[in-house]
Coordinates of N, CA and C in Angstrom, one line a residue:
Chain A
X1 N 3.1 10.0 -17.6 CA 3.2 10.8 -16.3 C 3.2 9.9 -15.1
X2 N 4.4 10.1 -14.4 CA 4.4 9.1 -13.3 C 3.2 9.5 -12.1
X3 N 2.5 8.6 -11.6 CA 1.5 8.7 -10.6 C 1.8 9.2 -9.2
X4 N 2.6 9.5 -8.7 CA 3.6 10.3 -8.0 C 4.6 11.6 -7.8
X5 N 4.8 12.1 -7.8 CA 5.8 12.6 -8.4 C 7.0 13.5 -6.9
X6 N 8.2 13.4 -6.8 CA 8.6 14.0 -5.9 C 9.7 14.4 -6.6
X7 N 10.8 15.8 -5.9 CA 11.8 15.9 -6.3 C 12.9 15.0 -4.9
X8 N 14.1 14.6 -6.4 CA 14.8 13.1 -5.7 C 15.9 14.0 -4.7
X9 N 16.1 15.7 -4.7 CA 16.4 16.1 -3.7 C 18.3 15.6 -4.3
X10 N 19.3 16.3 -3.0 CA 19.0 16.5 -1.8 C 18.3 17.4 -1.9
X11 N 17.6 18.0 -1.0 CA 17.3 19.5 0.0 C 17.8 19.8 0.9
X12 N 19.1 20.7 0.9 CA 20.1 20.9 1.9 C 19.2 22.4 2.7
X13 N 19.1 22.1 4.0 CA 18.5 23.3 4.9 C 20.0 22.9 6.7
X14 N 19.9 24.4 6.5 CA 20.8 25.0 8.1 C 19.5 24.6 9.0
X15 N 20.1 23.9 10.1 CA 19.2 23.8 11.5 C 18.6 25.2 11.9
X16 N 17.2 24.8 12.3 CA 17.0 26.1 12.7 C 15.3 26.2 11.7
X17 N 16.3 25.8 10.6 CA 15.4 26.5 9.0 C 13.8 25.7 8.6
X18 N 13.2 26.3 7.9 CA 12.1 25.2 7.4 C 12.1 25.1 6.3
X19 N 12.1 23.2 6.6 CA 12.2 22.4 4.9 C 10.8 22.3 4.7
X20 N 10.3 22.2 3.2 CA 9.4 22.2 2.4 C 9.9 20.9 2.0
X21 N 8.8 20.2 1.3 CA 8.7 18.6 0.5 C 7.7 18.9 -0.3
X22 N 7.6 18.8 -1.4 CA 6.4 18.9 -2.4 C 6.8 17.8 -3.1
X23 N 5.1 17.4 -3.6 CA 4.3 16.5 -4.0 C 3.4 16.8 -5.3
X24 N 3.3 16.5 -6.3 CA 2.3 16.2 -6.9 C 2.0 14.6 -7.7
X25 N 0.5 14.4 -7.2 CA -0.2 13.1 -8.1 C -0.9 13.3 -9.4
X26 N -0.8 12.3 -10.3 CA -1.8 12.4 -11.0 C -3.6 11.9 -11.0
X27 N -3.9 11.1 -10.0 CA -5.1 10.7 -10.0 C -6.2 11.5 -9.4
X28 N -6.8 12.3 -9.8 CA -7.5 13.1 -9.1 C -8.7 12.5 -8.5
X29 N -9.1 11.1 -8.3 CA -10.0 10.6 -6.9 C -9.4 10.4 -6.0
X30 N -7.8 10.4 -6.3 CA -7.3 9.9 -4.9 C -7.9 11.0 -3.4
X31 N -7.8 10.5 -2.4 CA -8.4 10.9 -0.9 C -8.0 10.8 0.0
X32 N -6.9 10.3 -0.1 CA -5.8 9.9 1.2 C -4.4 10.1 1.0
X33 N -3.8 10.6 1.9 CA -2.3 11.3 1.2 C -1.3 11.1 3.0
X34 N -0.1 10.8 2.8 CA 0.7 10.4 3.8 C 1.5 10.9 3.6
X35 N 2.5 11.0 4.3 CA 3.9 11.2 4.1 C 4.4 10.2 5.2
X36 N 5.8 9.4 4.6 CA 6.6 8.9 5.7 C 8.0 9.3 5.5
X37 N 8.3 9.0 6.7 CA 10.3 9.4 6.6 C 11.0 7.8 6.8
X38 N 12.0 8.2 6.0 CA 12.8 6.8 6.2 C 14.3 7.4 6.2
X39 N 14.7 6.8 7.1 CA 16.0 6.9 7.8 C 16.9 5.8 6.5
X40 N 18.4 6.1 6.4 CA 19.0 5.0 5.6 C 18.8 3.8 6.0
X41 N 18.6 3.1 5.3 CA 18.5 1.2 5.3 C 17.4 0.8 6.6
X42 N 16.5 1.6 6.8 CA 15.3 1.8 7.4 C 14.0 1.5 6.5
X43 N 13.0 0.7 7.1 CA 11.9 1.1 6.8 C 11.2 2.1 7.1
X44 N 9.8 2.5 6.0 CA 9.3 3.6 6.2 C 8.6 4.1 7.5
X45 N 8.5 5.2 8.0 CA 7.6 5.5 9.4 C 6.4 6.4 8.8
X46 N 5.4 5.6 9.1 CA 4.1 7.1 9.1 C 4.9 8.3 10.1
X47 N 4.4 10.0 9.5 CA 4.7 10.7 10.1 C 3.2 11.7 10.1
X48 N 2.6 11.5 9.0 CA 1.9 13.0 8.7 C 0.6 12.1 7.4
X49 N -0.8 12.5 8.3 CA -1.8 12.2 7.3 C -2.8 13.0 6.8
X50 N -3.5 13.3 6.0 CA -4.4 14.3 5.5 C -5.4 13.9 4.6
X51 N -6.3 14.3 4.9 CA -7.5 13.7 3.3 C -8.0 14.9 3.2
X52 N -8.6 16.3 4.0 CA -9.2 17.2 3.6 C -8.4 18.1 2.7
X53 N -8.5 19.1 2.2 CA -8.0 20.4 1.5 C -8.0 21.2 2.5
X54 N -6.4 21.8 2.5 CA -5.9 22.4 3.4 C -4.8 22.5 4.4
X55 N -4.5 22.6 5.7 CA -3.5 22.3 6.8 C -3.7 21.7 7.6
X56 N -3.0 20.8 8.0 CA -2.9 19.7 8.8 C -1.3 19.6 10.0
X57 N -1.5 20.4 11.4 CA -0.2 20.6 11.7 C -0.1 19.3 12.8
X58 N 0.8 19.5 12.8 CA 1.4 17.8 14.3 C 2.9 17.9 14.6
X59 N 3.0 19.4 15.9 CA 4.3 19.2 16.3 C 5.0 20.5 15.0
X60 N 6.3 19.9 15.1 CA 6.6 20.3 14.2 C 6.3 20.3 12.7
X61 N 5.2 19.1 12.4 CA 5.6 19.1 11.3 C 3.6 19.5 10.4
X62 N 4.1 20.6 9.6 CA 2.5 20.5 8.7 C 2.4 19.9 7.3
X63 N 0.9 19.1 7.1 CA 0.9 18.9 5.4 C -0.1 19.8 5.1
X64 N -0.2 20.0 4.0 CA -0.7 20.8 3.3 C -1.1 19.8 2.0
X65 N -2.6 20.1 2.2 CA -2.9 19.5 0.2 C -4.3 20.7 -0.1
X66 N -3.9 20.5 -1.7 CA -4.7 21.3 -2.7 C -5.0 20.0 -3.5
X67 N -6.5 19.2 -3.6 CA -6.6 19.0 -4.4 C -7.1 19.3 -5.6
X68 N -7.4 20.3 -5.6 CA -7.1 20.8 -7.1 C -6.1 20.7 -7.9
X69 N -5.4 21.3 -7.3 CA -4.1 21.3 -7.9 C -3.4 20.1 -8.0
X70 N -3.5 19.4 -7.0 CA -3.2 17.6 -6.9 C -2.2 18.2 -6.9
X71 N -1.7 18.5 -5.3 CA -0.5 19.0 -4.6 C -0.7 18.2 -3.1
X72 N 0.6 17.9 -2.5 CA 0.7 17.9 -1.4 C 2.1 18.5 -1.1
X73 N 2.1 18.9 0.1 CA 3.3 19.1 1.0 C 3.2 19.1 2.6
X74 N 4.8 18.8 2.6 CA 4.8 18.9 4.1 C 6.4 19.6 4.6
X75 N 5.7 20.6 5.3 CA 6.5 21.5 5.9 C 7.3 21.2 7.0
X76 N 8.1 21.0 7.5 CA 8.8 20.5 8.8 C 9.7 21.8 9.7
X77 N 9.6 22.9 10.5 CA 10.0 23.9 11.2 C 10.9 23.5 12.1
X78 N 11.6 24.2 12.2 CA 12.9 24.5 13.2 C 13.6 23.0 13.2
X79 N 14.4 22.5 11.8 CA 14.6 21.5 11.1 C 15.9 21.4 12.0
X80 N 16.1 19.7 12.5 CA 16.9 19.6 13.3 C 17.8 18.4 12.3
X81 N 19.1 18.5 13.0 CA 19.6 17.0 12.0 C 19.2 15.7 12.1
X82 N 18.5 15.6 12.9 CA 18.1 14.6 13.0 C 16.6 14.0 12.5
X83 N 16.5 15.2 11.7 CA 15.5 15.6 10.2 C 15.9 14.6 8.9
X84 N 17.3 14.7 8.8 CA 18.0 14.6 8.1 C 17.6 12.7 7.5
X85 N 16.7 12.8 6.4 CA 16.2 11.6 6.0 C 15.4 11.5 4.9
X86 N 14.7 10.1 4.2 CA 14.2 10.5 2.9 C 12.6 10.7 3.2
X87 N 12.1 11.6 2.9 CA 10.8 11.7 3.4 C 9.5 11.2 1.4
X88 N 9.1 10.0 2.1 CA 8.4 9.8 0.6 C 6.7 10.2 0.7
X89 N 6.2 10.8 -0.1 CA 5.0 10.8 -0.5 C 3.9 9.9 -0.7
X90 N 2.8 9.5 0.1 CA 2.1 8.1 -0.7 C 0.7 8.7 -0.9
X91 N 0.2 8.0 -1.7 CA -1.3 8.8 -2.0 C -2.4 7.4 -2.5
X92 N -3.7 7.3 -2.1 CA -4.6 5.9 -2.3 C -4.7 6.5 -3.3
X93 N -4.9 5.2 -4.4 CA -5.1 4.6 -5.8 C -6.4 5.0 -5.8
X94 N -7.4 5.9 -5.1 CA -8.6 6.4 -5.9 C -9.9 5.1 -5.4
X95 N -10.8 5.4 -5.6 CA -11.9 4.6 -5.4 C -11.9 3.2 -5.8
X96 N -12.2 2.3 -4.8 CA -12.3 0.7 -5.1 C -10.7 0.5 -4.5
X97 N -10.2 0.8 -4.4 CA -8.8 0.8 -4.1 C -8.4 0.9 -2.3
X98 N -7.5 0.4 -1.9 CA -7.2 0.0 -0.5 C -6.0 0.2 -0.4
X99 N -5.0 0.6 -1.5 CA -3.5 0.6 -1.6 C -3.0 2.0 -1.7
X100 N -2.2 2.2 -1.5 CA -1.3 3.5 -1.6 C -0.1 3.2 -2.6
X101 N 0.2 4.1 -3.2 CA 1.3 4.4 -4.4 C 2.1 5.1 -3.9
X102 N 3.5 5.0 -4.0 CA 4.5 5.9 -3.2 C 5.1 6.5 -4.6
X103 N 5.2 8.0 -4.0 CA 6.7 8.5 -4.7 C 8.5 8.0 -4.3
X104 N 9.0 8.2 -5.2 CA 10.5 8.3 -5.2 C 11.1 8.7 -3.7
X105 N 10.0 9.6 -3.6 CA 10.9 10.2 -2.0 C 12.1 11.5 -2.1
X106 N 12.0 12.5 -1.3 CA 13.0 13.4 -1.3 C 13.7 13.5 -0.2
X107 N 15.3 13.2 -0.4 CA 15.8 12.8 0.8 C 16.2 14.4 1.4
X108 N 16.1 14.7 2.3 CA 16.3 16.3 2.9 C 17.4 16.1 3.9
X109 N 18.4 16.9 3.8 CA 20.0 17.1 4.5 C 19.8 18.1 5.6
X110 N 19.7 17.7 7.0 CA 20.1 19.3 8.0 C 21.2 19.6 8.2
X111 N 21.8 20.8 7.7 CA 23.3 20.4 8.6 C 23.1 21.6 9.8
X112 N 24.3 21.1 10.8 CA 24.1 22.1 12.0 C 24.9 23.3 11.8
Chain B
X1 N 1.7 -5.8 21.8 CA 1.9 -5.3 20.8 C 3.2 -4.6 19.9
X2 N 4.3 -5.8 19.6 CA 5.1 -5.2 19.0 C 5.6 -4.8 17.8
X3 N 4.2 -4.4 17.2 CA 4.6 -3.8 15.8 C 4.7 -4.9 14.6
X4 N 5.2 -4.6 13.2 CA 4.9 -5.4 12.3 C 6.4 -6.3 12.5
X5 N 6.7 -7.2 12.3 CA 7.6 -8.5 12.6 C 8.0 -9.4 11.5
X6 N 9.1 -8.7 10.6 CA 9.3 -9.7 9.6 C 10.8 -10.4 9.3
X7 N 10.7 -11.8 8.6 CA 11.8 -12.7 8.6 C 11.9 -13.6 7.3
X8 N 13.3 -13.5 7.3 CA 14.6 -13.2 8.0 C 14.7 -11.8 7.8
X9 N 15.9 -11.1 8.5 CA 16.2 -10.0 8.3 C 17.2 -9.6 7.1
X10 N 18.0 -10.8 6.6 CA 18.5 -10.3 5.2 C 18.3 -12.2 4.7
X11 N 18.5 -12.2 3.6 CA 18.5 -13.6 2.9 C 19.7 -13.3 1.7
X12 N 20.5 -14.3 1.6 CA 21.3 -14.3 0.7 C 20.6 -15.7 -0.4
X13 N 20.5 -15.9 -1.4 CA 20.2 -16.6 -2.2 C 21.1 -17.2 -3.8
X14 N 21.5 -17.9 -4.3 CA 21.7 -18.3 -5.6 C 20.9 -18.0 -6.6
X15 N 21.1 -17.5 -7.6 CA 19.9 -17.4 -8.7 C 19.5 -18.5 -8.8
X16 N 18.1 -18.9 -8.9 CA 17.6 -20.2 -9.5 C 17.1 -20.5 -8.4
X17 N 17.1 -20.5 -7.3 CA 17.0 -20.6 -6.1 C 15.1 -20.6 -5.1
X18 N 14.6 -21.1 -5.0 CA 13.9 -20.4 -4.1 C 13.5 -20.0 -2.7
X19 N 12.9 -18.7 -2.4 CA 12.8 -18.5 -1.0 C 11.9 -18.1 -0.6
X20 N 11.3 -17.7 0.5 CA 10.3 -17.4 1.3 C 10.4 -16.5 2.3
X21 N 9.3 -15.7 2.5 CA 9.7 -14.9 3.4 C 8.5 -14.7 4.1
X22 N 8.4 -13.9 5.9 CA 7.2 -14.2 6.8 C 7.1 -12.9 7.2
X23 N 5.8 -12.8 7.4 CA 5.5 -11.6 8.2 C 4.2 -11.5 9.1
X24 N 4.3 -11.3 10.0 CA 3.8 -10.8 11.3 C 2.8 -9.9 11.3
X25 N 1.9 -9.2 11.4 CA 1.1 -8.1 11.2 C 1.2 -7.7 12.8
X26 N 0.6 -6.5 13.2 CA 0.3 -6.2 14.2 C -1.0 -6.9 14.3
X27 N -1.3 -7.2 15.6 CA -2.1 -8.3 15.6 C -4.1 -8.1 15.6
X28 N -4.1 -6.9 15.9 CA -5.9 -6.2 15.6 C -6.1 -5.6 13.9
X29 N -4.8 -6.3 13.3 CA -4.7 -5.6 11.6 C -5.1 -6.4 10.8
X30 N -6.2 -5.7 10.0 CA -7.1 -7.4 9.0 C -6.5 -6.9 8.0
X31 N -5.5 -5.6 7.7 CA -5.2 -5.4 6.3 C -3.8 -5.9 6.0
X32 N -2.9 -6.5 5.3 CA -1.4 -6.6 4.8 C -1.6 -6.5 3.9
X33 N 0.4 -5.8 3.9 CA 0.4 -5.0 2.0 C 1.7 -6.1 2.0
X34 N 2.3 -6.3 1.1 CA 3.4 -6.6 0.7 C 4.0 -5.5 -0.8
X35 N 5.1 -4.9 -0.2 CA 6.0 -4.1 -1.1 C 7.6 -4.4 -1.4
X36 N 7.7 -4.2 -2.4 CA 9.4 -4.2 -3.0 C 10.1 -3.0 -2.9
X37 N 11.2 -2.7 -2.9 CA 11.8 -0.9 -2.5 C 13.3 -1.6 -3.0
X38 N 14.0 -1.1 -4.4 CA 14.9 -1.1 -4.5 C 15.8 0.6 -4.1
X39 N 16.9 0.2 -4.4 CA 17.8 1.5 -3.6 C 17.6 3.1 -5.0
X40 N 17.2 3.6 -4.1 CA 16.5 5.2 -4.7 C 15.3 5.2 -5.3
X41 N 14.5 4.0 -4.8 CA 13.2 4.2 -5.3 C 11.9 3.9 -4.2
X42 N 10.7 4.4 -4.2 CA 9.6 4.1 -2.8 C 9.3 2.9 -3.4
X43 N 8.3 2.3 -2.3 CA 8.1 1.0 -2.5 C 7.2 0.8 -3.3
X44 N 7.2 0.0 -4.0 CA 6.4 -0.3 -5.3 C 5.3 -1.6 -4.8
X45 N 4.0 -1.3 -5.1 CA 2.8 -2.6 -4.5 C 3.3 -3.6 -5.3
X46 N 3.0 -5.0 -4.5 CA 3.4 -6.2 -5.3 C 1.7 -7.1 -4.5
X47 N 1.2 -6.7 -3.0 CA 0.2 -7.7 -2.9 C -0.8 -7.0 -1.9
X48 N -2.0 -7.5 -1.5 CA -2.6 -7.3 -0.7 C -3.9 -8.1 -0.2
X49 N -3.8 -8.1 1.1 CA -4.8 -8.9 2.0 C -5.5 -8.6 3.2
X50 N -7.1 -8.5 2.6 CA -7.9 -8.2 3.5 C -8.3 -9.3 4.9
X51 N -7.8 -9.6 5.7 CA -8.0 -11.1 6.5 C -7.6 -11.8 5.4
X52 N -7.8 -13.3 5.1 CA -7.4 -14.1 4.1 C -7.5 -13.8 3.1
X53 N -8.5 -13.4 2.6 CA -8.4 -12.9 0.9 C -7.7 -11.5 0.5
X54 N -7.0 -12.6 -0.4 CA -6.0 -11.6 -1.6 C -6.9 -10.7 -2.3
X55 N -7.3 -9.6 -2.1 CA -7.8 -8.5 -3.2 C -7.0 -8.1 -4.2
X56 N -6.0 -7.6 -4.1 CA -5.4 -7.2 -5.0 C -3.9 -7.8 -5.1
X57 N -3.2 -7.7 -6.8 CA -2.2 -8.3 -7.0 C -1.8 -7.2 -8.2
X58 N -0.2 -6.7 -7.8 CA 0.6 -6.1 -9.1 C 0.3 -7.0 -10.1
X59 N 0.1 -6.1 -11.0 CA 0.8 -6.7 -12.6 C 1.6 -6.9 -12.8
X60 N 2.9 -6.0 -11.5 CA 4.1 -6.5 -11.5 C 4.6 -7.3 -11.4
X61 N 3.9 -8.4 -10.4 CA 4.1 -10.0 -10.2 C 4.2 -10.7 -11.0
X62 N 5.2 -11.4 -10.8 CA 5.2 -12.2 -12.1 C 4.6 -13.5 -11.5
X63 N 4.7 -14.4 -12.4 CA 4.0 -15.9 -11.5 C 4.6 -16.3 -10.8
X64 N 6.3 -16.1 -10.9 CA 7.6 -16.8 -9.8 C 7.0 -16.5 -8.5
X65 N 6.1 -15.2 -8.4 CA 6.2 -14.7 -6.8 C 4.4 -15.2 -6.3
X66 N 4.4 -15.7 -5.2 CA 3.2 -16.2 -4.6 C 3.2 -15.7 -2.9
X67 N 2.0 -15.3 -3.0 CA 1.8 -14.5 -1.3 C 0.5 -15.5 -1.2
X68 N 0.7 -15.7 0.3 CA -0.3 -16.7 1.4 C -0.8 -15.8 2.9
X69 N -1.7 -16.1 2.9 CA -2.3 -15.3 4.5 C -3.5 -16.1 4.7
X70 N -2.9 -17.6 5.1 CA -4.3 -18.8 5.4 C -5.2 -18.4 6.3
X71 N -4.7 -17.7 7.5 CA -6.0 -17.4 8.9 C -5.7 -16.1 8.8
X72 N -5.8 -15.5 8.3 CA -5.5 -14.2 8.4 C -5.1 -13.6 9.4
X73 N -3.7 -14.0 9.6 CA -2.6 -13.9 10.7 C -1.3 -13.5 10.0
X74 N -0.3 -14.3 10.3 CA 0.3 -13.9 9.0 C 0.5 -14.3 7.6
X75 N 1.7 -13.7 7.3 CA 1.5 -14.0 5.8 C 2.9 -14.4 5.2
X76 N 3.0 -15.0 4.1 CA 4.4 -15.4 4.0 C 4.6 -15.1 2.1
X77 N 5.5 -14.8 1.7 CA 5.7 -14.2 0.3 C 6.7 -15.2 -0.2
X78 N 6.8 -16.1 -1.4 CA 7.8 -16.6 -2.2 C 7.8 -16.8 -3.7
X79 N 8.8 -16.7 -3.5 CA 9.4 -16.1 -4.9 C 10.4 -17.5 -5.0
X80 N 10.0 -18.3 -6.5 CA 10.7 -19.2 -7.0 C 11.4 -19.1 -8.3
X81 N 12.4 -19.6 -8.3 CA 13.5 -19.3 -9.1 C 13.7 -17.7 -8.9
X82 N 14.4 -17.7 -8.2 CA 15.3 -16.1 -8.3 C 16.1 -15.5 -9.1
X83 N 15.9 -14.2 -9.8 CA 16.8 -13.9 -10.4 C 17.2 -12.5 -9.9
X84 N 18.4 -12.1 -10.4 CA 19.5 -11.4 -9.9 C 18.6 -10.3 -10.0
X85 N 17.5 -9.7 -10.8 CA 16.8 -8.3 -10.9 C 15.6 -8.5 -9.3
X86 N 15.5 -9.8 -8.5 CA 14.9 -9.8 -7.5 C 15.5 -9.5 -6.0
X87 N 17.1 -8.7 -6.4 CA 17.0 -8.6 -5.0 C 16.4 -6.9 -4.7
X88 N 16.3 -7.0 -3.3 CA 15.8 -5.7 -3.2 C 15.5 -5.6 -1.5
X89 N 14.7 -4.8 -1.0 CA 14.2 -4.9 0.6 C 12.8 -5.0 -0.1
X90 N 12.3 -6.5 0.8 CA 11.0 -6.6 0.5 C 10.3 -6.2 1.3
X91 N 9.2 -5.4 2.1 CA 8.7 -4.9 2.8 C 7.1 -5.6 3.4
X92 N 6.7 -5.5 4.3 CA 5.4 -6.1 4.6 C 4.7 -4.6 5.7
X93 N 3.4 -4.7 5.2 CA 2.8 -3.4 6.2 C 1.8 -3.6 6.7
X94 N 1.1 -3.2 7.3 CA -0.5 -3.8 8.1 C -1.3 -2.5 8.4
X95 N -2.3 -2.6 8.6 CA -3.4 -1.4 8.8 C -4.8 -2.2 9.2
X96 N -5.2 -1.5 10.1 CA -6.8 -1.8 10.6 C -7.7 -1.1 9.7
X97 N -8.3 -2.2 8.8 CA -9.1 -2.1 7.7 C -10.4 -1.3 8.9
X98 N -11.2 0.3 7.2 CA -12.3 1.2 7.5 C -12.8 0.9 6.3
X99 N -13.2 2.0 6.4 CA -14.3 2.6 5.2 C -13.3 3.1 4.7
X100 N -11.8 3.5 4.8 CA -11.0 4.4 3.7 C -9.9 3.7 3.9
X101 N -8.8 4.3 3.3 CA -7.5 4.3 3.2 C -7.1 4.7 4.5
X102 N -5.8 3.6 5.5 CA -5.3 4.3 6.3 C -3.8 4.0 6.4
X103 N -2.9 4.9 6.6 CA -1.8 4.9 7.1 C -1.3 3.7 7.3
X104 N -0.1 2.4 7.0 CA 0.3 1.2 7.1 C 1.2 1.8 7.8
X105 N 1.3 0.7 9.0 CA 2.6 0.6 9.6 C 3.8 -0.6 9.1
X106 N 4.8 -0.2 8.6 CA 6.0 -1.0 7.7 C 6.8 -2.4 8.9
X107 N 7.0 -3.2 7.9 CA 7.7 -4.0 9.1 C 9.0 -3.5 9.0
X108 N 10.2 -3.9 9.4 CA 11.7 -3.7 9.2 C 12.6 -4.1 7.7
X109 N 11.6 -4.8 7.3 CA 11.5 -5.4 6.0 C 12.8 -6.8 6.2
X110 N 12.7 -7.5 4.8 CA 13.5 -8.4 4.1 C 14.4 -8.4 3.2
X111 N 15.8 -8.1 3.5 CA 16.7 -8.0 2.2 C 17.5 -8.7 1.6
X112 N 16.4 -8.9 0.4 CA 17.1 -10.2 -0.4 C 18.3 -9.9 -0.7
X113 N 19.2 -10.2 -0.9 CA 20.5 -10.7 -2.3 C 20.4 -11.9 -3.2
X114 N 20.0 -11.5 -4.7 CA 20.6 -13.1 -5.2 C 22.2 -13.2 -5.8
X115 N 22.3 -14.0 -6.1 CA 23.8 -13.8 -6.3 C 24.3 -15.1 -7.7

């Protein structure tokens, strides 16, 4: 089981709409959970951070984690094209650990 | 404060070859990561440095590749003898070490070619 996991997408959404990104990890110490966006042939940008259980809004954009479920997501509203990029998932390697593990990333399409 | 600062911006190389590559942290950041990111995949950990000490190292690493962070300033990555499965965007990230995990800010990264 990969320690990340995203769908590699696309996810095509009309401007206007709200995209969803889901997330699940396998390490259930992990405690720290990010999302970044990356633009093509860009490096990544923090966008969105969370460690509690629950919502986390900023702007347009909310995450959401269950860890129980060892879920995260992040919601992004009234998706503009300029949305339009790969948003990847990272999550800390769990106790004693200082690093983050990224998913694949799901690249999300706005058109207008 | 202008953010993480890394060089060169592309490298073209020979297989067999070796090179080097630098990076900059923001400058109040005692944490650097060093990451690899080939095309349709997130970046994968290859290093990490708390101020000068290396804590952690991929298994991925093989011995070709060697990371340095002497004053814990910057830090410089090389990889000897290159092979054609090393090119990729090499990435460098920084974070002001806590008590937890925080958010890295990425440099613009380094994109090898070997050829």
């Amino acid at each position: 089981q990969k320690e990340v996991e995203q769908n590699s997408g696309p996810l095509s959404v009309p401007e206007g709409a709200i995209a969803s990104l889901n997330c699940t990890y396998s390490d259930r110490v992990s405690q720290s959970f990010f999302w970044y966006r990356q633009y093509s042939g860009k490096s990544p940008e923090l966008i969105m951070s969370i460690y509690s259980n629950g919502d986390k809004e900023d702007g347009r954009f909310t995450a959401q984690l269950n860890k129980a479920s060892q879920y995260v997501s992040l919601l992004i509203r009234d998706s503009q094209p300029s949305d339009s990029a790969t948003y990847l998932c990272a999550v800390s390697r769990g106790s004693g650990y200082s690093t983050l593990t990224f998913g694949k990333g799901t690249m999300l399409l706005v058109s207008p | 404060d202008t953010g993480v600062s890394q060089d060169p911006r592309h490298k073209i190389t020979k297989r067999g070859q070796n090179v080097t590559f630098r990076c900059d942290p923001i400058s109040e950041h005692n944490r650097l990561y060093w990451y690899r990111q080939t095309l349709g995949q997130g970046p994968e950990f290859l290093t990490y440095f708390q101020n000068e000490a290396q804590l952690e190292k991929s298994r991925l690493l093989s011995d070709r590749f060697s990371a340095e962070r002497p004053k814990g300033s910057f830090s410089t990555l090389e990889i000897q003898r290159t092979e054609q499965g090393d090119s990729a965007m090499y990435l460098c990230a920084s974070s002001l070490g806590g008590t937890g995990v925080e958010g890295y800010t990425f440099g613009s990264g380094t994109r090898l070619t070997v050829v």
